[in-house]
C-alpha cells in the first residue's frame, strides 16, 4: 500500500518561511505526477507546484519544489509567506504500483497558518 506522509506545517508570521516534506512509502513502480495542492477554508483545492516545476502564479518566485530520490521525499520550500497562503497543504502522487495498478494517492494534509 502506497502512503504519503506530509510534515512541516505550522504557524508562521508574514514574510517567514516553512519547508514542507512529503515522504512516500510503499511499492511504487513509476510516478507520472507528483505535486503539492492546497485548500483554504471555503475554497477549492488548487495545485501549487508539481515536480515538473510548474507553479501557480500566486506562488511563483516564492515557492520551490524539490525531490530527494534517496529519501523518497518531495519538499516544498515556501518563502515570503503571506496570509493568503494559509491553507491545508496536500501532497499527491499518481503513477503505477509494482503490480501495475493505477495509483492516485493523497496525503493527510499539513496545516500552514500565516498570521502575525
Tab-separated table of C-alpha atoms in Angstrom, residues 25-106:
chain	number	residue	atom	x	y	z
A	25	UNK	CA	6.272	4.730	1.367
A	26	UNK	CA	5.160	1.526	-0.315
A	27	UNK	CA	5.752	-0.130	-3.650
A	28	UNK	CA	5.664	2.428	-6.405
A	29	UNK	CA	6.775	1.236	-9.848
A	30	UNK	CA	6.549	4.555	-11.634
A	31	UNK	CA	5.421	8.114	-10.948
A	32	UNK	CA	3.689	10.102	-13.660
A	33	UNK	CA	2.791	13.067	-11.469
A	34	UNK	CA	3.621	14.370	-8.034
A	35	UNK	CA	2.754	17.714	-6.613
A	36	UNK	CA	1.539	19.908	-3.803
A	37	UNK	CA	-2.012	21.200	-3.566
A	38	UNK	CA	-3.593	23.480	-1.006
A	39	UNK	CA	-7.094	24.163	0.180
A	40	UNK	CA	-8.108	27.198	2.158
A	41	UNK	CA	-11.387	27.298	4.123
A	42	UNK	CA	-14.312	27.830	1.786
A	43	UNK	CA	-12.169	27.495	-1.330
A	44	UNK	CA	-11.465	24.769	-3.846
A	45	UNK	CA	-8.301	22.731	-3.740
A	46	UNK	CA	-5.683	24.202	-6.061
A	47	UNK	CA	-2.408	22.968	-7.472
A	48	UNK	CA	0.536	24.864	-6.023
A	49	UNK	CA	3.526	23.128	-7.616
A	50	UNK	CA	4.480	19.871	-9.287
A	51	UNK	CA	7.746	18.042	-9.819
A	52	UNK	CA	7.879	19.249	-13.425
A	53	UNK	CA	8.452	22.677	-11.851
A	54	UNK	CA	5.066	24.107	-12.755
A	55	UNK	CA	3.890	26.656	-10.223
A	56	UNK	CA	0.686	28.522	-9.534
A	57	UNK	CA	1.045	32.183	-10.477
A	58	UNK	CA	0.373	33.178	-6.885
A	59	UNK	CA	3.494	31.379	-5.607
A	60	UNK	CA	5.983	31.863	-8.442
A	61	UNK	CA	9.258	33.247	-7.179
A	62	UNK	CA	8.399	32.399	-3.572
A	63	UNK	CA	7.898	28.614	-3.504
A	64	UNK	CA	10.301	25.940	-4.729
A	65	UNK	CA	9.557	22.252	-5.150
A	66	UNK	CA	12.353	19.712	-4.970
A	67	UNK	CA	12.841	15.979	-4.513
A	68	UNK	CA	15.313	13.668	-2.843
A	69	UNK	CA	15.010	10.280	-4.525
A	70	UNK	CA	17.256	8.615	-1.963
A	71	UNK	CA	14.823	9.609	0.776
A	72	UNK	CA	11.658	9.123	-1.316
A	73	UNK	CA	10.708	12.632	-0.317
A	74	UNK	CA	9.386	15.706	-2.082
A	75	UNK	CA	9.772	19.119	-0.493
A	76	UNK	CA	8.048	22.458	-0.837
A	77	UNK	CA	10.171	25.372	0.302
A	78	UNK	CA	7.907	28.343	0.984
A	79	UNK	CA	9.443	31.785	1.395
A	80	UNK	CA	7.972	35.257	1.807
A	81	UNK	CA	4.781	33.754	3.117
A	82	UNK	CA	1.594	35.785	3.025
A	83	UNK	CA	-1.684	35.443	4.942
A	84	UNK	CA	-3.271	34.294	1.656
A	85	UNK	CA	-1.000	31.230	1.769
A	86	UNK	CA	-2.896	29.982	4.814
A	87	UNK	CA	-4.333	26.598	3.913
A	88	UNK	CA	-4.041	22.891	4.405
A	89	UNK	CA	-1.359	21.610	2.052
A	90	UNK	CA	-1.688	18.171	0.487
A	91	UNK	CA	0.771	16.009	-1.371
A	92	UNK	CA	-0.494	13.991	-4.348
A	93	UNK	CA	1.064	11.124	-6.290
A	94	UNK	CA	-0.142	9.482	-9.477
A	95	UNK	CA	1.509	6.538	-11.139
A	96	UNK	CA	1.646	2.748	-11.163
A	97	UNK	CA	2.231	0.232	-8.393
A	98	UNK	CA	4.613	-2.699	-8.799
A	99	UNK	CA	1.658	-4.886	-9.793
A	100	UNK	CA	0.520	-2.443	-12.436
A	101	UNK	CA	-2.347	-0.881	-10.530
A	102	UNK	CA	-3.011	2.798	-11.113
A	103	UNK	CA	-2.148	4.967	-8.152
A	104	UNK	CA	-3.829	8.217	-7.115
A	105	UNK	CA	-2.757	8.859	-3.557
A	106	UNK	CA	-3.258	11.835	-1.245
